[in-house]
Amino acid sequence: MTVIVWDGKTLAADKMACYNDMQFTVDKLHVRWKQGEEIALAVSGTLNEGMAMIAWFLRDGSVDEFPKVKEENFTRLIVAQKSKSLLIFENHGEPIIYKDKYCAFGSGSELAMGALDAMAFLGITPDAIKVVEIVSGRSTTCGFGYDFHTFE
């Protein structure tokens, strides 16, 4: 299970994965370069489908070559770039473009959005890293540390 949080400049993701009734540690966030630009990619849902989506995006991202994913797995590829809006890929090669200041994905997304909204309400700048820490401490399906990437 997963929590991935975007605060407008930092993408953060926990490291817990679940398979049947077991939990283990994985890397869900990857930083790469594409066409001379640094990008951060994170996956939620079925990990092997998510890794295929990362490979597809880095290869050429052709709509026709989008990997086959099962809709019921609700696999997502989240792509953050400094110069562009957040891109979300789900079941096809056309992105959903998120323009909100912050957002969250995965099984911990409701807790994360609550924490982000509370920070904003209290006049605290939303902080993706802190939110992943909070969710990991409260959710039984998120945790095992985290990775993050901040665009300066």
PDB file of N, CA, C and O in Angstrom, residues 41-91:
ATOM      1  N   LEU A  41       9.529  10.323 -10.540  1.00  0.00           N
ATOM      2  CA  LEU A  41       8.432   9.430 -10.882  1.00  0.00           C
ATOM      3  C   LEU A  41       8.113   8.565  -9.681  1.00  0.00           C
ATOM      4  O   LEU A  41       9.016   8.060  -9.018  1.00  0.00           O
ATOM      5  N   ALA A  42       6.838   8.400  -9.406  1.00  0.00           N
ATOM      6  CA  ALA A  42       6.419   7.552  -8.292  1.00  0.00           C
ATOM      7  C   ALA A  42       5.243   6.700  -8.745  1.00  0.00           C
ATOM      8  O   ALA A  42       4.486   7.101  -9.633  1.00  0.00           O
ATOM      9  N   VAL A  43       5.115   5.518  -8.133  1.00  0.00           N
ATOM     10  CA  VAL A  43       4.034   4.608  -8.521  1.00  0.00           C
ATOM     11  C   VAL A  43       3.234   4.177  -7.303  1.00  0.00           C
ATOM     12  O   VAL A  43       3.753   4.001  -6.215  1.00  0.00           O
ATOM     13  N   SER A  44       1.929   4.038  -7.545  1.00  0.00           N
ATOM     14  CA  SER A  44       1.038   3.437  -6.562  1.00  0.00           C
ATOM     15  C   SER A  44       0.265   2.342  -7.269  1.00  0.00           C
ATOM     16  O   SER A  44       0.188   2.320  -8.493  1.00  0.00           O
ATOM     17  N   GLY A  45      -0.298   1.440  -6.494  1.00  0.00           N
ATOM     18  CA  GLY A  45      -1.003   0.304  -7.097  1.00  0.00           C
ATOM     19  C   GLY A  45      -0.070  -0.882  -7.217  1.00  0.00           C
ATOM     20  O   GLY A  45       0.824  -1.068  -6.400  1.00  0.00           O
ATOM     21  N   THR A  46      -0.258  -1.662  -8.255  1.00  0.00           N
ATOM     22  CA  THR A  46       0.546  -2.862  -8.468  1.00  0.00           C
ATOM     23  C   THR A  46       1.950  -2.469  -8.930  1.00  0.00           C
ATOM     24  O   THR A  46       2.106  -1.805  -9.955  1.00  0.00           O
ATOM     25  N   LEU A  47       2.954  -2.858  -8.157  1.00  0.00           N
ATOM     26  CA  LEU A  47       4.320  -2.393  -8.391  1.00  0.00           C
ATOM     27  C   LEU A  47       4.857  -2.802  -9.755  1.00  0.00           C
ATOM     28  O   LEU A  47       5.470  -1.985 -10.444  1.00  0.00           O
ATOM     29  N   ASN A  48       4.645  -4.050 -10.186  1.00  0.00           N
ATOM     30  CA  ASN A  48       5.217  -4.454 -11.475  1.00  0.00           C
ATOM     31  C   ASN A  48       4.585  -3.672 -12.628  1.00  0.00           C
ATOM     32  O   ASN A  48       5.261  -3.312 -13.587  1.00  0.00           O
ATOM     33  N   GLU A  49       3.289  -3.358 -12.528  1.00  0.00           N
ATOM     34  CA  GLU A  49       2.658  -2.525 -13.555  1.00  0.00           C
ATOM     35  C   GLU A  49       3.229  -1.111 -13.499  1.00  0.00           C
ATOM     36  O   GLU A  49       3.497  -0.493 -14.538  1.00  0.00           O
ATOM     37  N   GLY A  50       3.428  -0.599 -12.303  1.00  0.00           N
ATOM     38  CA  GLY A  50       3.998   0.732 -12.147  1.00  0.00           C
ATOM     39  C   GLY A  50       5.403   0.839 -12.714  1.00  0.00           C
ATOM     40  O   GLY A  50       5.748   1.840 -13.359  1.00  0.00           O
ATOM     41  N   MET A  51       6.213  -0.178 -12.504  1.00  0.00           N
ATOM     42  CA  MET A  51       7.573  -0.160 -13.058  1.00  0.00           C
ATOM     43  C   MET A  51       7.538  -0.215 -14.580  1.00  0.00           C
ATOM     44  O   MET A  51       8.357   0.433 -15.249  1.00  0.00           O
ATOM     45  N   ALA A  52       6.588  -0.956 -15.148  1.00  0.00           N
ATOM     46  CA  ALA A  52       6.422  -0.989 -16.606  1.00  0.00           C
ATOM     47  C   ALA A  52       6.006   0.396 -17.116  1.00  0.00           C
ATOM     48  O   ALA A  52       6.454   0.835 -18.191  1.00  0.00           O
ATOM     49  N   MET A  53       5.180   1.096 -16.350  1.00  0.00           N
ATOM     50  CA  MET A  53       4.766   2.445 -16.735  1.00  0.00           C
ATOM     51  C   MET A  53       5.945   3.414 -16.695  1.00  0.00           C
ATOM     52  O   MET A  53       6.079   4.278 -17.571  1.00  0.00           O
ATOM     53  N   ILE A  54       6.816   3.283 -15.687  1.00  0.00           N
ATOM     54  CA  ILE A  54       8.017   4.124 -15.634  1.00  0.00           C
ATOM     55  C   ILE A  54       8.888   3.873 -16.850  1.00  0.00           C
ATOM     56  O   ILE A  54       9.344   4.812 -17.511  1.00  0.00           O
ATOM     57  N   ALA A  55       9.132   2.606 -17.173  1.00  0.00           N
ATOM     58  CA  ALA A  55       9.957   2.273 -18.339  1.00  0.00           C
ATOM     59  C   ALA A  55       9.343   2.849 -19.613  1.00  0.00           C
ATOM     60  O   ALA A  55      10.054   3.398 -20.467  1.00  0.00           O
ATOM     61  N   TRP A  56       8.025   2.725 -19.753  1.00  0.00           N
ATOM     62  CA  TRP A  56       7.316   3.271 -20.915  1.00  0.00           C
ATOM     63  C   TRP A  56       7.527   4.780 -21.007  1.00  0.00           C
ATOM     64  O   TRP A  56       7.864   5.306 -22.065  1.00  0.00           O
ATOM     65  N   PHE A  57       7.339   5.497 -19.901  1.00  0.00           N
ATOM     66  CA  PHE A  57       7.466   6.945 -19.911  1.00  0.00           C
ATOM     67  C   PHE A  57       8.889   7.377 -20.270  1.00  0.00           C
ATOM     68  O   PHE A  57       9.087   8.307 -21.061  1.00  0.00           O
ATOM     69  N   LEU A  58       9.873   6.705 -19.706  1.00  0.00           N
ATOM     70  CA  LEU A  58      11.259   7.069 -19.974  1.00  0.00           C
ATOM     71  C   LEU A  58      11.696   6.708 -21.388  1.00  0.00           C
ATOM     72  O   LEU A  58      12.538   7.382 -21.974  1.00  0.00           O
ATOM     73  N   ARG A  59      11.109   5.650 -21.934  1.00  0.00           N
ATOM     74  CA  ARG A  59      11.454   5.217 -23.287  1.00  0.00           C
ATOM     75  C   ARG A  59      10.993   6.252 -24.300  1.00  0.00           C
ATOM     76  O   ARG A  59      11.782   6.826 -25.008  1.00  0.00           O
ATOM     77  N   ASP A  60       9.705   6.453 -24.444  1.00  0.00           N
ATOM     78  CA  ASP A  60       9.215   7.462 -25.383  1.00  0.00           C
ATOM     79  C   ASP A  60       7.831   7.984 -25.026  1.00  0.00           C
ATOM     80  O   ASP A  60       7.416   9.009 -25.510  1.00  0.00           O
ATOM     81  N   GLY A  61       7.111   7.280 -24.179  1.00  0.00           N
ATOM     82  CA  GLY A  61       5.804   7.744 -23.749  1.00  0.00           C
ATOM     83  C   GLY A  61       4.754   7.793 -24.837  1.00  0.00           C
ATOM     84  O   GLY A  61       3.780   8.527 -24.726  1.00  0.00           O
ATOM     85  N   SER A  62       4.926   6.993 -25.884  1.00  0.00           N
ATOM     86  CA  SER A  62       3.951   6.959 -26.968  1.00  0.00           C
ATOM     87  C   SER A  62       2.625   6.386 -26.460  1.00  0.00           C
ATOM     88  O   SER A  62       2.595   5.342 -25.817  1.00  0.00           O
ATOM     89  N   VAL A  63       1.536   7.076 -26.762  1.00  0.00           N
ATOM     90  CA  VAL A  63       0.210   6.639 -26.316  1.00  0.00           C
ATOM     91  C   VAL A  63      -0.070   5.211 -26.762  1.00  0.00           C
ATOM     92  O   VAL A  63      -0.620   4.403 -26.013  1.00  0.00           O
ATOM     93  N   ASP A  64       0.338   4.878 -27.988  1.00  0.00           N
ATOM     94  CA  ASP A  64       0.074   3.542 -28.539  1.00  0.00           C
ATOM     95  C   ASP A  64       0.859   2.439 -27.841  1.00  0.00           C
ATOM     96  O   ASP A  64       0.489   1.272 -27.918  1.00  0.00           O
ATOM     97  N   GLU A  65       1.946   2.787 -27.184  1.00  0.00           N
ATOM     98  CA  GLU A  65       2.802   1.794 -26.544  1.00  0.00           C
ATOM     99  C   GLU A  65       2.561   1.681 -25.039  1.00  0.00           C
ATOM    100  O   GLU A  65       3.327   1.019 -24.334  1.00  0.00           O
ATOM    101  N   PHE A  66       1.516   2.321 -24.535  1.00  0.00           N
ATOM    102  CA  PHE A  66       1.254   2.298 -23.091  1.00  0.00           C
ATOM    103  C   PHE A  66       1.095   0.852 -22.619  1.00  0.00           C
ATOM    104  O   PHE A  66       0.400   0.061 -23.242  1.00  0.00           O
ATOM    105  N   PRO A  67       1.763   0.477 -21.514  1.00  0.00           N
ATOM    106  CA  PRO A  67       1.696  -0.913 -21.047  1.00  0.00           C
ATOM    107  C   PRO A  67       0.283  -1.305 -20.617  1.00  0.00           C
ATOM    108  O   PRO A  67      -0.497  -0.468 -20.158  1.00  0.00           O
ATOM    109  N   LYS A  68      -0.015  -2.569 -20.770  1.00  0.00           N
ATOM    110  CA  LYS A  68      -1.318  -3.074 -20.341  1.00  0.00           C
ATOM    111  C   LYS A  68      -1.345  -3.142 -18.819  1.00  0.00           C
ATOM    112  O   LYS A  68      -0.472  -3.726 -18.205  1.00  0.00           O
ATOM    113  N   VAL A  69      -2.362  -2.518 -18.248  1.00  0.00           N
ATOM    114  CA  VAL A  69      -2.562  -2.562 -16.801  1.00  0.00           C
ATOM    115  C   VAL A  69      -4.013  -2.938 -16.541  1.00  0.00           C
ATOM    116  O   VAL A  69      -4.905  -2.602 -17.316  1.00  0.00           O
ATOM    117  N   LYS A  70      -4.225  -3.653 -15.463  1.00  0.00           N
ATOM    118  CA  LYS A  70      -5.582  -4.045 -15.088  1.00  0.00           C
ATOM    119  C   LYS A  70      -6.241  -2.891 -14.345  1.00  0.00           C
ATOM    120  O   LYS A  70      -5.704  -2.403 -13.351  1.00  0.00           O
ATOM    121  N   GLU A  71      -7.402  -2.478 -14.816  1.00  0.00           N
ATOM    122  CA  GLU A  71      -8.093  -1.342 -14.211  1.00  0.00           C
ATOM    123  C   GLU A  71      -8.365  -1.560 -12.729  1.00  0.00           C
ATOM    124  O   GLU A  71      -8.255  -0.645 -11.919  1.00  0.00           O
ATOM    125  N   GLU A  72      -8.667  -2.801 -12.355  1.00  0.00           N
ATOM    126  CA  GLU A  72      -8.983  -3.076 -10.948  1.00  0.00           C
ATOM    127  C   GLU A  72      -7.768  -2.939 -10.025  1.00  0.00           C
ATOM    128  O   GLU A  72      -7.912  -2.850  -8.809  1.00  0.00           O
ATOM    129  N   ASN A  73      -6.551  -2.909 -10.578  1.00  0.00           N
ATOM    130  CA  ASN A  73      -5.347  -2.720  -9.763  1.00  0.00           C
ATOM    131  C   ASN A  73      -5.119  -1.251  -9.412  1.00  0.00           C
ATOM    132  O   ASN A  73      -4.349  -0.936  -8.527  1.00  0.00           O
ATOM    133  N   PHE A  74      -5.767  -0.370 -10.138  1.00  0.00           N
ATOM    134  CA  PHE A  74      -5.692   1.069  -9.920  1.00  0.00           C
ATOM    135  C   PHE A  74      -4.242   1.547  -9.802  1.00  0.00           C
ATOM    136  O   PHE A  74      -3.877   2.290  -8.892  1.00  0.00           O
ATOM    137  N   THR A  75      -3.413   1.104 -10.742  1.00  0.00           N
ATOM    138  CA  THR A  75      -2.008   1.510 -10.774  1.00  0.00           C
ATOM    139  C   THR A  75      -1.897   2.920 -11.346  1.00  0.00           C
ATOM    140  O   THR A  75      -2.556   3.247 -12.329  1.00  0.00           O
ATOM    141  N   ARG A  76      -1.050   3.731 -10.711  1.00  0.00           N
ATOM    142  CA  ARG A  76      -0.834   5.103 -11.163  1.00  0.00           C
ATOM    143  C   ARG A  76       0.651   5.383 -11.291  1.00  0.00           C
ATOM    144  O   ARG A  76       1.445   4.939 -10.461  1.00  0.00           O
ATOM    145  N   LEU A  77       0.994   6.163 -12.292  1.00  0.00           N
ATOM    146  CA  LEU A  77       2.328   6.728 -12.434  1.00  0.00           C
ATOM    147  C   LEU A  77       2.189   8.228 -12.231  1.00  0.00           C
ATOM    148  O   LEU A  77       1.417   8.887 -12.931  1.00  0.00           O
ATOM    149  N   ILE A  78       2.919   8.755 -11.254  1.00  0.00           N
ATOM    150  CA  ILE A  78       2.914  10.180 -10.955  1.00  0.00           C
ATOM    151  C   ILE A  78       4.245  10.741 -11.433  1.00  0.00           C
ATOM    152  O   ILE A  78       5.304  10.232 -11.063  1.00  0.00           O
ATOM    153  N   VAL A  79       4.189  11.761 -12.280  1.00  0.00           N
ATOM    154  CA  VAL A  79       5.395  12.358 -12.856  1.00  0.00           C
ATOM    155  C   VAL A  79       5.453  13.829 -12.450  1.00  0.00           C
ATOM    156  O   VAL A  79       4.555  14.605 -12.783  1.00  0.00           O
ATOM    157  N   ALA A  80       6.505  14.192 -11.743  1.00  0.00           N
ATOM    158  CA  ALA A  80       6.715  15.581 -11.321  1.00  0.00           C
ATOM    159  C   ALA A  80       7.917  16.142 -12.061  1.00  0.00           C
ATOM    160  O   ALA A  80       8.960  15.496 -12.145  1.00  0.00           O
ATOM    161  N   GLN A  81       7.731  17.337 -12.601  1.00  0.00           N
ATOM    162  CA  GLN A  81       8.795  18.050 -13.292  1.00  0.00           C
ATOM    163  C   GLN A  81       8.769  19.490 -12.829  1.00  0.00           C
ATOM    164  O   GLN A  81       7.701  20.062 -12.600  1.00  0.00           O
ATOM    165  N   LYS A  82       9.942  20.099 -12.716  1.00  0.00           N
ATOM    166  CA  LYS A  82      10.017  21.467 -12.227  1.00  0.00           C
ATOM    167  C   LYS A  82       9.250  22.429 -13.126  1.00  0.00           C
ATOM    168  O   LYS A  82       8.570  23.329 -12.652  1.00  0.00           O
ATOM    169  N   SER A  83       9.322  22.217 -14.415  1.00  0.00           N
ATOM    170  CA  SER A  83       8.780  23.198 -15.350  1.00  0.00           C
ATOM    171  C   SER A  83       7.327  22.941 -15.760  1.00  0.00           C
ATOM    172  O   SER A  83       6.788  23.676 -16.559  1.00  0.00           O
ATOM    173  N   LYS A  84       6.707  21.883 -15.220  1.00  0.00           N
ATOM    174  CA  LYS A  84       5.368  21.524 -15.680  1.00  0.00           C
ATOM    175  C   LYS A  84       4.473  21.130 -14.520  1.00  0.00           C
ATOM    176  O   LYS A  84       4.922  20.910 -13.407  1.00  0.00           O
ATOM    177  N   SER A  85       3.175  21.020 -14.834  1.00  0.00           N
ATOM    178  CA  SER A  85       2.219  20.520 -13.851  1.00  0.00           C
ATOM    179  C   SER A  85       2.486  19.050 -13.582  1.00  0.00           C
ATOM    180  O   SER A  85       3.167  18.371 -14.352  1.00  0.00           O
ATOM    181  N   LEU A  86       1.906  18.543 -12.503  1.00  0.00           N
ATOM    182  CA  LEU A  86       2.014  17.133 -12.153  1.00  0.00           C
ATOM    183  C   LEU A  86       1.217  16.314 -13.171  1.00  0.00           C
ATOM    184  O   LEU A  86       0.074  16.653 -13.486  1.00  0.00           O
ATOM    185  N   LEU A  87       1.830  15.257 -13.695  1.00  0.00           N
ATOM    186  CA  LEU A  87       1.155  14.384 -14.657  1.00  0.00           C
ATOM    187  C   LEU A  87       0.828  13.060 -13.982  1.00  0.00           C
ATOM    188  O   LEU A  87       1.673  12.481 -13.300  1.00  0.00           O
ATOM    189  N   ILE A  88      -0.385  12.561 -14.202  1.00  0.00           N
ATOM    190  CA  ILE A  88      -0.821  11.287 -13.643  1.00  0.00           C
ATOM    191  C   ILE A  88      -1.268  10.395 -14.796  1.00  0.00           C
ATOM    192  O   ILE A  88      -2.109  10.792 -15.606  1.00  0.00           O
ATOM    193  N   PHE A  89      -0.703   9.196 -14.851  1.00  0.00           N
ATOM    194  CA  PHE A  89      -1.103   8.208 -15.851  1.00  0.00           C
ATOM    195  C   PHE A  89      -1.769   7.054 -15.117  1.00  0.00           C
ATOM    196  O   PHE A  89      -1.229   6.560 -14.127  1.00  0.00           O
ATOM    197  N   GLU A  90      -2.915   6.609 -15.624  1.00  0.00           N
ATOM    198  CA  GLU A  90      -3.624   5.492 -14.990  1.00  0.00           C
ATOM    199  C   GLU A  90      -3.776   4.329 -15.960  1.00  0.00           C
ATOM    200  O   GLU A  90      -2.944   3.455 -15.981  1.00  0.00           O
ATOM    201  N   ASN A  91      -4.810   4.333 -16.777  1.00  0.00           N
ATOM    202  CA  ASN A  91      -5.098   3.181 -17.636  1.00  0.00           C
ATOM    203  C   ASN A  91      -4.795   3.403 -19.106  1.00  0.00           C
ATOM    204  O   ASN A  91      -5.110   2.557 -19.932  1.00  0.00           O
TER     205      ASN A  91
END
